[in-house]
Structures are given as C-alpha cells and as structure tokens.
Coordinates of C-alpha atoms and ligand atoms in Angstrom, one line a residue:
Chain A
X1 CA 82.7 78.2 129.9
X2 CA 82.9 74.7 128.7
X3 CA 85.3 72.2 130.1
X4 CA 88.2 71.3 127.8
X5 CA 88.8 67.7 127.2
X6 CA 92.2 67.1 128.7
X7 CA 93.0 64.7 125.8
X8 CA 92.2 67.4 123.3
X9 CA 94.9 68.6 121.0
X10 CA 94.7 70.5 117.7
X11 CA 94.8 68.3 114.7
X12 CA 98.2 68.3 113.2
X13 CA 99.2 68.2 109.6
X14 CA 99.9 64.5 110.0
X15 CA 96.3 63.9 111.2
X16 CA 94.9 65.7 108.1
X17 CA 97.1 63.6 105.8
X18 CA 95.8 60.4 107.3
X19 CA 92.2 61.5 106.7
X20 CA 90.6 60.5 103.3
X21 CA 91.2 63.4 100.9
X22 CA 87.9 65.3 100.8
X23 CA 87.3 68.8 99.6
X24 CA 85.1 70.9 101.8
X25 CA 81.4 70.4 100.9
X26 CA 80.9 74.0 99.7
X27 CA 83.6 73.5 97.1
X28 CA 82.2 70.1 96.0
X29 CA 78.9 71.9 95.3
X30 CA 80.3 75.1 94.0
X31 CA 78.5 74.8 90.7
X32 CA 74.9 75.1 92.1
X33 CA 75.3 76.5 95.5
X34 CA 75.2 80.2 94.4
X35 CA 71.7 79.5 93.0
X36 CA 70.3 78.0 96.2
X37 CA 69.1 81.3 97.7
X38 CA 67.4 82.6 94.5
X39 CA 65.9 79.2 94.0
X40 CA 64.5 79.1 97.5
X41 CA 63.0 82.6 97.1
X42 CA 61.2 81.5 94.0
X43 CA 59.8 78.4 95.7
X44 CA 58.6 80.4 98.7
X45 CA 57.1 83.0 96.5
X46 CA 55.2 80.3 94.5
X47 CA 53.9 78.7 97.7
X48 CA 53.1 82.1 99.1
X49 CA 50.9 83.0 96.2
X50 CA 49.2 79.6 96.2
X51 CA 48.2 79.8 99.8
X52 CA 47.1 83.4 99.3
X53 CA 49.8 85.1 101.3
X54 CA 50.9 87.0 98.2
X55 CA 48.1 88.5 96.1
X56 CA 48.5 87.9 92.4
X57 CA 47.2 91.4 91.9
X58 CA 50.4 92.7 93.3
X59 CA 52.9 90.0 92.3
X60 CA 52.2 87.2 89.8
X61 CA 53.4 83.7 90.6
X62 CA 56.8 82.6 89.2
X63 CA 55.0 79.9 87.3
X64 CA 52.7 82.4 85.6
X65 CA 55.8 84.5 84.7
X66 CA 57.4 81.4 83.2
X67 CA 54.3 80.5 81.2
X68 CA 54.2 84.1 79.9
X69 CA 57.8 83.9 79.0
X70 CA 57.1 80.7 77.0
X71 CA 54.2 82.4 75.2
X72 CA 56.2 85.4 74.3
X73 CA 59.1 83.2 73.2
X74 CA 56.7 81.3 70.9
X75 CA 55.5 84.4 69.2
X76 CA 59.1 85.6 68.9
X77 CA 58.2 88.9 70.7
X78 CA 60.5 88.0 73.6
X79 CA 63.6 87.6 71.4
X80 CA 62.8 90.8 69.5
X81 CA 62.8 92.9 72.7
X82 CA 65.8 91.0 74.1
X83 CA 67.7 91.4 70.9
X84 CA 67.0 95.1 70.6
X85 CA 68.0 95.8 74.2
X86 CA 71.2 93.8 73.9
X87 CA 72.1 95.6 70.7
X88 CA 71.6 98.9 72.3
X89 CA 73.6 97.9 75.3
X90 CA 76.5 96.6 73.3
X91 CA 76.4 99.5 70.9
X92 CA 76.6 102.0 73.7
X93 CA 79.3 100.0 75.4
X94 CA 81.3 99.9 72.2
X95 CA 81.1 103.6 71.6
X96 CA 81.4 104.9 75.1
X97 CA 83.9 102.2 76.1
X98 CA 86.2 102.8 73.2
X99 CA 86.2 106.5 73.7
X100 CA 86.8 106.2 77.5
X101 CA 89.5 103.7 76.9
X102 CA 91.2 105.8 74.3
X103 CA 91.1 109.0 76.3
X104 CA 92.2 107.1 79.5
X105 CA 95.2 105.8 77.7
X106 CA 96.1 109.1 76.2
X107 CA 95.9 110.9 79.5
X108 CA 97.7 108.1 81.3
X109 CA 100.5 108.2 78.8
X110 CA 100.8 111.9 78.2
X111 CA 100.9 114.5 80.9
X112 CA 100.1 117.2 78.4
X113 CA 96.9 115.4 77.3
X114 CA 95.9 114.9 80.9
X115 CA 96.4 118.5 81.8
X116 CA 94.4 119.5 78.9
X117 CA 91.3 117.3 79.3
X118 CA 91.2 115.5 82.7
X119 CA 89.7 118.4 84.7
X120 CA 87.0 118.9 82.2
X121 CA 86.1 115.2 82.2
X122 CA 86.0 115.2 86.0
X123 CA 83.6 118.2 86.0
X124 CA 81.2 116.6 83.5
X125 CA 81.4 113.3 85.4
X126 CA 79.8 114.9 88.4
X127 CA 76.6 115.6 86.5
X128 CA 74.0 112.8 87.1
X129 CA 73.5 111.3 83.7
X130 CA 69.8 111.1 84.1
X131 CA 69.7 114.9 84.6
X132 CA 70.9 115.1 81.0
X133 CA 67.7 113.4 79.7
X134 CA 65.7 116.6 78.9
X135 CA 68.7 118.1 77.1
X136 CA 69.3 114.8 75.2
X137 CA 65.7 114.8 74.1
X138 CA 65.9 118.3 72.8
X139 CA 69.2 117.5 71.0
X140 CA 68.4 114.1 69.5
X141 CA 64.6 113.7 69.9
X142 CA 63.4 110.5 71.4
X143 CA 64.9 108.2 68.8
X144 CA 67.6 105.6 68.9
X145 CA 70.4 108.2 68.9
X146 CA 69.3 109.6 72.3
X147 CA 69.3 106.1 73.9
X148 CA 72.7 105.3 72.4
X149 CA 74.1 108.6 73.6
X150 CA 72.9 108.0 77.2
X151 CA 74.3 104.5 77.4
X152 CA 77.6 105.6 75.8
X153 CA 78.1 108.5 78.1
X154 CA 77.3 106.3 81.2
X155 CA 79.9 103.7 80.3
X156 CA 82.5 106.3 79.2
X157 CA 83.3 107.6 82.7
X158 CA 84.1 104.5 84.6
X159 CA 86.2 103.1 81.8
X160 CA 88.0 106.4 81.3
X161 CA 88.8 106.9 85.0
X162 CA 90.0 103.3 85.6
X163 CA 92.0 103.2 82.4
X164 CA 93.6 106.5 83.3
X165 CA 94.5 105.5 86.8
X166 CA 95.5 102.0 85.8
X167 CA 98.1 103.4 83.3
X168 CA 99.3 106.1 85.8
X169 CA 99.8 103.5 88.6
X170 CA 101.9 101.0 86.6
X171 CA 104.9 100.3 88.8
X172 CA 107.5 102.9 87.7
X173 CA 110.3 100.4 88.6
X174 CA 109.0 98.1 85.9
X175 CA 108.9 100.9 83.4
X176 CA 112.5 101.8 84.3
X177 CA 113.4 98.2 83.8
X178 CA 111.8 98.2 80.4
X179 CA 113.8 101.2 79.5
X180 CA 117.0 99.7 80.8
X181 CA 116.4 96.6 78.8
X182 CA 115.9 98.6 75.6
X183 CA 112.2 98.0 75.0
X184 CA 110.8 100.0 72.1
X185 CA 107.8 102.3 72.9
X186 CA 105.6 99.7 71.4
X187 CA 106.7 96.8 73.5
X188 CA 106.9 99.0 76.6
X189 CA 103.2 99.6 76.1
X190 CA 102.3 96.1 75.1
X191 CA 104.4 94.3 77.7
X192 CA 104.5 96.6 80.7
X193 CA 102.0 99.4 80.6
X194 CA 98.9 97.7 79.2
X195 CA 99.1 94.5 81.2
X196 CA 99.9 96.6 84.3
X197 CA 96.8 98.7 83.8
X198 CA 94.5 95.7 82.9
X199 CA 93.3 94.9 86.4
X200 CA 92.1 98.5 86.9
X201 CA 90.5 98.5 83.4
X202 CA 88.5 95.4 84.3
X203 CA 87.3 97.2 87.4
X204 CA 86.1 100.0 85.2
X205 CA 84.4 97.5 82.8
X206 CA 82.5 95.8 85.6
X207 CA 81.3 99.1 86.9
X208 CA 80.4 100.3 83.4
X209 CA 78.3 97.2 82.7
X210 CA 76.2 97.8 85.8
X211 CA 75.6 101.4 84.8
X212 CA 74.9 100.4 81.2
X213 CA 71.9 98.3 82.1
X214 CA 70.7 100.9 84.6
X215 CA 70.7 103.7 82.1
X216 CA 69.3 101.5 79.4
X217 CA 66.2 100.7 81.5
X218 CA 65.5 104.4 81.9
X219 CA 66.3 105.2 78.3
X220 CA 63.9 102.4 77.1
X221 CA 61.0 103.5 79.2
X222 CA 61.3 107.0 77.7
X223 CA 60.0 106.3 74.3
X224 CA 60.9 103.3 72.4
X225 CA 59.2 101.0 69.9
X226 CA 60.9 97.9 71.1
X227 CA 63.2 96.6 73.9
X228 CA 62.8 95.2 77.4
X229 CA 61.9 98.6 78.8
X230 CA 59.3 99.2 76.1
X231 CA 57.9 95.7 76.8
X232 CA 57.5 96.6 80.5
X233 CA 55.9 100.0 79.8
X234 CA 53.4 98.5 77.4
X235 CA 52.5 95.8 79.9
X236 CA 52.0 98.4 82.6
X237 CA 49.5 100.2 80.4
X238 CA 47.5 97.0 80.1
X239 CA 48.1 95.9 83.7
X240 CA 50.0 92.8 82.5
X241 CA 51.9 92.2 85.8
X242 CA 53.5 89.0 84.6
X243 CA 55.2 90.7 81.7
X244 CA 56.4 93.5 84.0
X245 CA 58.0 91.1 86.3
X246 CA 59.4 89.1 83.4
X247 CA 61.2 92.1 82.1
X248 CA 62.6 92.9 85.5
X249 CA 63.9 89.3 85.8
X250 CA 65.4 89.5 82.3
X251 CA 67.3 92.6 83.3
X252 CA 68.7 90.7 86.3
X253 CA 69.6 87.8 84.1
X254 CA 71.3 90.0 81.5
X255 CA 73.3 91.8 84.2
X256 CA 74.4 88.5 85.7
X257 CA 75.4 87.3 82.2
X258 CA 77.5 90.3 81.6
X259 CA 79.2 89.7 84.9
X260 CA 79.9 86.1 84.1
X261 CA 81.5 87.0 80.8
X262 CA 83.7 89.7 82.4
X263 CA 84.7 87.3 85.2
X264 CA 85.7 84.7 82.6
X265 CA 87.7 87.3 80.7
X266 CA 89.3 88.4 84.0
X267 CA 90.3 84.8 85.0
X268 CA 91.9 84.3 81.6
X269 CA 93.7 87.7 81.3
X270 CA 94.8 88.0 84.9
X271 CA 95.8 84.4 85.5
X272 CA 99.2 85.6 86.6
X273 CA 97.6 87.4 89.5
X274 CA 97.1 85.1 92.5
X275 CA 94.0 87.3 93.5
X276 CA 92.3 86.3 90.2
X277 CA 93.5 82.8 89.7
X278 CA 90.9 80.1 89.7
X279 CA 90.5 78.4 93.0
Chain B
X1 CA 137.0 74.5 86.0
X2 CA 136.3 76.3 82.8
X3 CA 138.8 79.1 82.3
X4 CA 138.1 81.8 79.8
X5 CA 140.3 84.8 79.0
X6 CA 138.3 87.2 81.2
X7 CA 139.4 90.3 79.2
X8 CA 138.3 89.0 75.9
X9 CA 134.5 89.2 76.6
X10 CA 134.4 91.9 79.3
X11 CA 134.1 95.6 78.6
X12 CA 136.6 98.3 79.3
X13 CA 135.1 101.1 81.4
X14 CA 136.4 104.6 81.8
X15 CA 134.9 107.5 83.8
X16 CA 136.7 110.8 83.3
X17 CA 135.8 113.7 85.5
X18 CA 132.2 112.6 85.9
X19 CA 130.0 114.9 87.8
X20 CA 126.3 114.4 88.7
X21 CA 124.2 117.1 90.2
X22 CA 120.5 117.0 91.1
X23 CA 119.3 120.6 91.2
X24 CA 122.3 122.1 92.9
X25 CA 123.0 119.0 95.0
X26 CA 126.3 117.4 93.8
X27 CA 126.1 113.7 94.2
X28 CA 129.2 112.7 92.2
X29 CA 132.1 115.2 91.9
X30 CA 134.8 114.8 89.3
X31 CA 135.0 111.1 89.6
X32 CA 137.8 109.3 87.7
X33 CA 137.7 105.6 87.5
X34 CA 138.8 102.9 85.1
X35 CA 137.7 99.3 85.2
X36 CA 139.7 96.7 83.4
X37 CA 138.0 94.4 81.0
X38 CA 136.8 91.3 82.9
X39 CA 137.5 92.9 86.3
X40 CA 135.1 92.3 89.2
X41 CA 134.8 95.7 91.0
X42 CA 132.7 96.3 94.1
X43 CA 131.6 99.7 95.2
X44 CA 130.8 100.3 98.9
X45 CA 129.9 103.4 100.8
X46 CA 127.4 105.0 103.1
X47 CA 123.8 105.2 102.2
X48 CA 123.2 108.2 99.9
X49 CA 126.8 108.5 98.7
X50 CA 125.9 108.1 95.1
X51 CA 126.4 104.4 94.4
X52 CA 123.1 103.8 92.6
X53 CA 123.6 107.1 90.8
X54 CA 126.9 105.8 89.5
X55 CA 125.4 102.6 88.2
X56 CA 122.6 104.4 86.5
X57 CA 125.2 106.5 84.7
X58 CA 127.1 103.4 83.8
X59 CA 124.0 101.7 82.3
X60 CA 122.9 104.8 80.5
X61 CA 119.7 105.2 82.5
X62 CA 120.9 108.7 83.4
X63 CA 123.4 111.1 81.9
X64 CA 126.3 112.8 83.8
X65 CA 126.0 116.6 84.3
X66 CA 129.6 116.8 83.0
X67 CA 132.5 114.5 82.3
X68 CA 132.7 111.5 80.1
X69 CA 131.8 107.8 80.5
X70 CA 133.0 105.2 78.0
X71 CA 132.1 101.6 78.0
X72 CA 134.2 99.9 75.3
X73 CA 134.9 103.4 74.0
X74 CA 131.2 104.3 73.5
X75 CA 128.9 106.4 75.6
X76 CA 126.4 104.2 77.4
X77 CA 122.8 104.5 76.3
X78 CA 119.8 102.7 77.9
X79 CA 119.0 99.6 76.0
X80 CA 122.5 98.8 75.0
X81 CA 122.4 95.0 75.1
X82 CA 126.1 94.7 76.0
X83 CA 125.4 96.6 79.3
X84 CA 122.9 95.2 81.7
X85 CA 121.8 96.3 85.1
X86 CA 120.4 94.2 87.9
X87 CA 118.3 95.9 90.5
X88 CA 117.8 95.3 94.2
X89 CA 114.3 94.1 93.4
X90 CA 113.8 91.4 90.7
X91 CA 111.5 93.7 88.7
X92 CA 110.0 90.8 86.8
X93 CA 106.8 91.3 84.9
X94 CA 104.3 89.6 87.0
X95 CA 102.0 88.9 84.0
X96 CA 104.8 87.2 82.0
X97 CA 105.9 83.6 82.6
X98 CA 109.5 83.1 83.8
X99 CA 110.7 82.2 80.3
X100 CA 109.1 85.3 78.8
X101 CA 110.6 87.4 81.5
X102 CA 114.0 86.1 80.6
X103 CA 113.4 86.9 76.9
X104 CA 112.9 90.6 77.9
X105 CA 116.7 90.6 78.1
X106 CA 117.1 89.7 74.5
X107 CA 117.1 92.3 71.7
X108 CA 113.7 92.6 70.1
X109 CA 113.0 90.6 66.9
X110 CA 114.6 87.5 65.6
X111 CA 113.4 84.0 65.3
X112 CA 111.2 82.9 68.2
X113 CA 112.7 79.4 68.4
X114 CA 116.2 80.9 68.8
X115 CA 115.0 83.4 71.5
X116 CA 113.4 80.6 73.3
X117 CA 116.5 78.5 73.2
X118 CA 118.7 81.3 74.5
X119 CA 116.3 82.1 77.3
X120 CA 116.3 78.4 78.3
X121 CA 120.0 78.3 78.3
X122 CA 120.1 81.3 80.6
X123 CA 117.6 79.7 82.9
X124 CA 119.7 76.6 83.0
X125 CA 122.7 78.7 84.0
X126 CA 120.8 79.9 87.1
X127 CA 119.5 76.4 87.7
X128 CA 115.8 77.3 87.1
X129 CA 115.2 75.4 83.9
X130 CA 112.3 73.6 85.5
X131 CA 110.5 76.9 86.3
X132 CA 110.3 78.2 82.8
X133 CA 106.5 78.1 82.6
X134 CA 105.9 79.4 86.2
X135 CA 104.4 82.8 87.0
X136 CA 106.8 85.0 89.0
X137 CA 104.3 85.1 91.9
X138 CA 104.9 81.4 92.5
X139 CA 108.6 81.7 93.0
X140 CA 110.6 82.4 96.2
X141 CA 112.5 85.7 96.5
X142 CA 115.8 84.0 95.7
X143 CA 114.4 82.3 92.7
X144 CA 112.9 85.6 91.4
X145 CA 116.3 87.2 91.7
X146 CA 117.8 84.3 89.8
X147 CA 115.3 84.9 87.0
X148 CA 116.4 88.5 87.0
X149 CA 120.0 87.3 86.7
X150 CA 119.1 85.1 83.8
X151 CA 117.4 88.0 82.1
X152 CA 120.6 90.1 82.6
X153 CA 122.8 87.3 81.3
X154 CA 120.7 86.2 78.3
X155 CA 122.1 88.9 76.0
X156 CA 125.6 88.0 77.0
X157 CA 126.5 91.5 78.2
X158 CA 130.1 92.7 78.4
X159 CA 129.3 94.8 81.4
X160 CA 127.0 93.7 84.2
X161 CA 126.2 96.1 86.9
X162 CA 124.5 94.9 90.1
X163 CA 122.8 97.3 92.5
X164 CA 122.6 95.5 95.8
X165 CA 121.1 92.5 94.0
X166 CA 121.2 90.3 97.2
X167 CA 120.1 93.0 99.6
X168 CA 116.6 91.7 100.1
X169 CA 117.6 88.0 100.5
X170 CA 118.1 86.0 103.6
X171 CA 121.6 85.2 104.7
X172 CA 121.7 81.7 103.4
X173 CA 120.2 82.5 100.0
X174 CA 122.8 85.3 99.8
X175 CA 125.7 82.9 100.1
X176 CA 124.2 80.6 97.4
X177 CA 123.6 83.6 95.1
X178 CA 127.2 84.8 95.7
X179 CA 128.5 81.5 94.5
X180 CA 126.2 81.6 91.6
X181 CA 127.4 85.1 90.6
X182 CA 131.0 84.0 90.8
X183 CA 130.2 80.9 88.7
X184 CA 128.4 82.8 85.9
X185 CA 131.2 85.4 86.0
X186 CA 133.7 82.7 85.4
X187 CA 131.7 81.2 82.6
X188 CA 130.6 84.4 80.9
X189 CA 133.7 86.5 81.6
X190 CA 131.9 89.9 81.7
X191 CA 133.1 93.0 83.5
X192 CA 131.2 93.1 86.8
X193 CA 130.4 96.2 88.9
X194 CA 128.7 95.3 92.2
X195 CA 127.2 97.8 94.6
X196 CA 126.7 96.3 98.0
X197 CA 126.2 97.2 101.6
X198 CA 127.8 94.0 102.7
X199 CA 131.6 94.5 102.9
X200 CA 132.1 90.8 103.5
X201 CA 130.3 90.1 100.2
X202 CA 132.5 92.7 98.4
X203 CA 135.7 91.2 99.7
X204 CA 134.6 87.7 99.0
X205 CA 133.6 88.3 95.4
X206 CA 135.7 91.1 93.8
X207 CA 139.1 91.8 92.5
X208 CA 139.0 95.4 93.8
X209 CA 136.8 97.3 96.2
X210 CA 136.3 101.1 96.1
X211 CA 134.9 103.1 98.9
X212 CA 132.8 106.0 97.6
X213 CA 132.4 109.0 99.9
X214 CA 131.1 112.5 99.2
X215 CA 131.0 111.7 95.5
X216 CA 134.6 110.6 95.2
X217 CA 136.6 107.5 95.5
X218 CA 137.9 107.7 99.1
X219 CA 139.7 104.4 99.1
X220 CA 140.7 101.6 96.7
X221 CA 141.5 98.1 98.0
X222 CA 142.8 95.4 95.7
X223 CA 141.8 91.9 96.8
X224 CA 144.6 89.9 95.4
X225 CA 143.5 86.5 96.7
X226 CA 142.6 83.7 94.2
X227 CA 139.2 82.0 94.1
X228 CA 137.9 80.0 95.7
X229 CA 138.3 82.2 98.7
X230 CA 137.7 80.3 101.9
X231 CA 135.1 82.0 104.0
X232 CA 136.5 83.4 107.2
X233 CA 140.0 83.6 105.8
X234 CA 142.2 85.9 107.9
X235 CA 143.5 88.0 105.0
X236 CA 140.0 88.6 103.8
X237 CA 139.0 89.6 107.4
X238 CA 141.8 92.1 107.5
X239 CA 140.9 93.7 104.2
X240 CA 137.3 93.8 105.4
X241 CA 138.3 95.6 108.5
X242 CA 140.3 98.1 106.5
X243 CA 137.4 98.9 104.2
X244 CA 135.0 99.3 107.1
X245 CA 137.5 101.7 108.6
X246 CA 137.6 103.7 105.5
X247 CA 133.8 103.9 105.2
X248 CA 133.5 105.3 108.7
X249 CA 136.6 107.5 108.6
X250 CA 135.9 111.2 108.6
X251 CA 137.2 113.3 105.8
X252 CA 138.9 112.5 102.5
X253 CA 141.2 109.8 101.1
X254 CA 143.2 107.7 103.6
X255 CA 146.4 106.0 102.8
X256 CA 146.5 102.4 103.8
X257 CA 149.4 100.5 105.2
X258 CA 148.1 97.1 104.1
X259 CA 149.6 95.6 101.0
X260 CA 147.7 95.9 97.7
X261 CA 145.9 99.0 98.7
X262 CA 146.3 102.0 96.5
X263 CA 145.5 105.6 97.0
X264 CA 143.3 107.4 94.6
X265 CA 141.3 110.6 94.3
Ligands
LIG1 N1 116.4 111.6 90.7 C1 117.0 112.2 91.7 N2 116.6 113.5 92.0 C2 117.2 114.1 93.0 N3 118.1 113.6 93.8 C3 118.5 112.4 93.6 C4 117.9 111.6 92.5 N4 118.5 110.4 92.6 C5 119.4 110.4 93.6 N5 119.3 111.6 94.3 C6 120.2 111.9 95.4 O1 121.5 111.5 95.2 C7 122.0 111.0 96.4 C8 122.6 109.7 96.1 O2 121.6 108.8 95.8 P1 121.9 107.2 95.5 O3 120.6 106.6 95.2 O4 122.9 107.2 94.4 O5 122.6 106.7 96.8 P2 123.1 105.3 97.2 O6 124.6 105.4 97.4 O7 122.7 104.3 96.1 O8 122.4 105.0 98.5 P3 121.8 103.6 99.1 O9 123.0 102.9 99.6 O10 120.9 104.0 100.2 O11 121.1 102.9 98.0 C9 121.0 111.0 97.4 O12 121.2 112.1 98.3 C10 119.7 111.2 96.7 O13 118.8 112.0 97.4
LIG2 MG1 121.3 102.7 96.1

C-alpha cells in the first residue's frame, strides 16, 4: 500500500478549466499513430535480415520487396495484376451484393417472400464456399465466370442476412408513426425502413468485403492468367520470394483500403448515430 | 391573450356504440361519446382499460369491431392530416434532423420552401427554433417530446390526440409541457383528447374528464373552471379526489354529488 498524500484531492472541473486546453496526446497524433506498429515491425524485420537473424531465403527484406514493387510498377505488370484483381473483386461485389441486398429487402418487407426463400438460403449458407470449387470448375471451367461466381456467392450471404435482419428489426413504433402520419409506401421505405436498416447493412458490407478478398485469393490461385493471386503463384514457381511477399502485402493493403472506404461511407451515412459520429 | 373561437377550428367527434375486441377479449364495449369541437377532453382509467385502444381508433390506426366513429362526420383513416396522434415516446426519426422530423407531419409534396417555412413556424411554437438543424440524439427528453408536438401541430390538425405524452418526463418538465400544451391549444384551437395517468394533469388541463372502466365510460366530470387555473386550487383538488374515487370504485357508473358532474353510460 502506498501512503496517500493528505493534501491530495481529485482534480475538479474548475482545475481542468484553468489548465491550458490540450487534447490528449493520442488524439493529437491520431493521424499516424495507427501506423506505428506496422512501421516498427517493418523496421525490425529489415534490421533482422541485415544482421542475419532472418534468412532472406525464407523472408525477403522489406527493402527488397519495395525495390521489386518499383520494378514491377515500371514495367506496368503490377498495375495490370492489381487492376485485374480489383475488377474481379468489384464485379463480384456488385453482382453478389446487389442480389443479396435485393433478396434481403424482399424478405424483410414481405413475410411471404421470407417464408418461401429464407430457409433455403440459410441451408445453402452453411456450405463452406470453398467446398463448391470442384463443382464450380465442372460447371464453369476455370475461366473468369468461375472466379466471379465464387466471389459473388461469398458476398451474397453476409449482405443478404444483414439486410434482412436490418429491415426486420426497424423499430415498429417508428413504422406505426409513419403510418399514423400518412406516409406513402415509398416514403415509409425511404424515410423509415431503409435508414433504419442501414447500420445493419453496413455490418454486412464490411463482413462481405473481408470474405471477398479471401475468396478472391483462392480463386486466383486456381487458374488465372492475371491478378495478384496469379502473380504470387507464378513467383512461387520461380522461387521469387519478394514477389510472393509483395502480393501478400498488396492484399493487406487492398483490404485496408476497402475498410477505409466503408468507414468513410459509414461516418457520412450514419452521422445521426452517436456511435458512428466522428470523434 | 389571443382568443380564437375554439369551435371554428376544432373537429366534432362522435363515437356511437363502439366495440373493440381482440380475439374474444372485449376491450371497449358499446361506447358512446361525443366531443364538442374545440373541447379539451381527458381520459383516465386503470392500466389496460382501453385508453390507448380508444385513441388508436380515433386516429384511424385501428378499426372498431362494430359501431361507428365520426370525426367531422367522416370515418377516421390513418394519415388524415386533420387528425394527429402524439405518442408517449417521441418516435422521432433518429436519422432525420429536427426540422425534417417536423416536416414528416406535413402532407407529402408541395413546394419545399413552403414546407420548410411551416415546419420552422411549428418549431417556433414549441420554442425550439434554434434546434432545427440538430439530430434528435442531441436533445433532452423534454425537447424531443416538443419536437413531436411540433410534428403533430404542423399540419394544423382539427383533432389532436395525446397518449400519455408527458408520462416519461420528469415532474418539472411535465409542468412546463402542460403549459405549452395549453398555450398551443389556445392558439390553434383544435379539439384535444388527452390520455393520462396523472389525474392532477387531467384536471389542470381539460374541460371534461372521463373515467374509463371495463370498456365503458364510468364517470364524467366537467371541469368548469376558467384558465389560468391556479395550481393547488381547492376546487381542482376536490374534483381530483372525486375522479380518483371513481377510478378505484368497484363496479359500474357512480353518481356524483359534486356540481358539474354528469352521469353517463
Ligand atoms: N393489438 C392487440 N392485440 C391484442 N390485445 C390487445 C391489443 N392491443 C391492446 N390489447 C389489449 O387491450 C387492452 C387495453 O389495452 P390498452 O393499450 O388500450 O390499455 P391502456 O388503457 O392504454 O393501458 P395503459 O394505461 O397501461 O397504457 C389490454 O388488455 C391489452 O392487452
Ligand atoms: Mg396506453
């Protein structure tokens, strides 16, 4: 036990007011602080491989990866693969997301539609997507359609479920209020149901984005002529470790980018919600 | 004080033999009630006696099992902009700013500038003009209920029904809100039907109080005391005691000895 200074008292609101106004340090440095840990890891990794702690046969140096990225950027190869992967991801998201959103709305709004389709969707949902790969290859071959199909189906479920539940869980008191105030079906949807379901839809979107990259990696390592997964596979054949690591880092970067975009959309669309408001 | 002919803008309400059953369970049984244009009627009664059900019928949110309801001679339907209902909860759209929430009370369509102007006027009436751009989450409970009042007022309803609108507020805010309701009632001259658990509130605000019991009007008390009514007035206290007695009396209608009280049912 430490002795308590008899003169000690908790600082009062008055004390705080008399202090110079200073934001806590972690808020003053909020812009770069999140990158401190990844940056430190990179530095340690670089030092580790220079002093021989990390064999470059197992893990190339960050600087070597950077140089390689620069080379690939100069030849344009990097952007080709990046572009192809991004297109696939967005294409799958557009198809699967739209379908999931539409069916989620339909089932949330119509009990008949929900009775008819929800159970079936829930059953299919429990199949691991990757278990479908052999079937998908037989159906579509190893072409672009197969990859698009896998990504679409993986984003479909989280968006469907969260849209459905979002619509179902809109406060019934608000819906009754809308009815009492003579809202047309259209404005009941636009002003009450959709905004009420939006937080849940965003949860689905975030989840879908994670799955989207995950499934894309697998789909691109299958058999592709371009894309980040293809780049990594090719590099493995020729033991080009730096390219393998580069493609992994690019996936991480793309995932983070998708998250940042969603977060920005959330802050804009859910500004009314104290839980999402900017700090 | 601004004095408007209260009957000119308020709706006439008539309930004739109204019954409401929920699968076999009779909540309102052959209820007859007329409300004068511009009258302020309060409804009190034990929990579960059908007060909210009655208001839902009046505002067209639900239909009677049998019998007839006429507001200005027409059957109420939900969305009639001359009938508005205020709930115990504010029921504001959390994702819409205060001014947009008030505009929910206006009929859809029409020039935006005009809608805006009307909503602002309603907000001024409840003394919240400076909060027009706020999110509901940033308001106090009393302020939220004032926004709900502005939303109910903005279409200039002829019948305004309140379902325990002050039930969730603290005692002090309640008194302020009661004065506000009386004030807008004086200015807008609608017919008011107030459901409340608070008999003091009913006596302080209304022209007539009815006690609902077992789906019928068990007692009717006319409060024939001009506004402003001094709080703690002995006549008000007597009427309050009488109403409380009726609420907790066993059985059917009770005849009262006090002046101004009528028997019904
Ligand atoms: N939709 C419904 N379905 C079935 N029963 C209902 C329904 N709405 C109301 N009831 C029943 O009708 C009765 C009256 O309900 P109501 O809400 O009108 O009471 P109340 O007088 O407003 O009570 P409180 O003072 O607690 O608000 C209750 O017994 C309730 O269970
Ligand atoms: Mg009630």
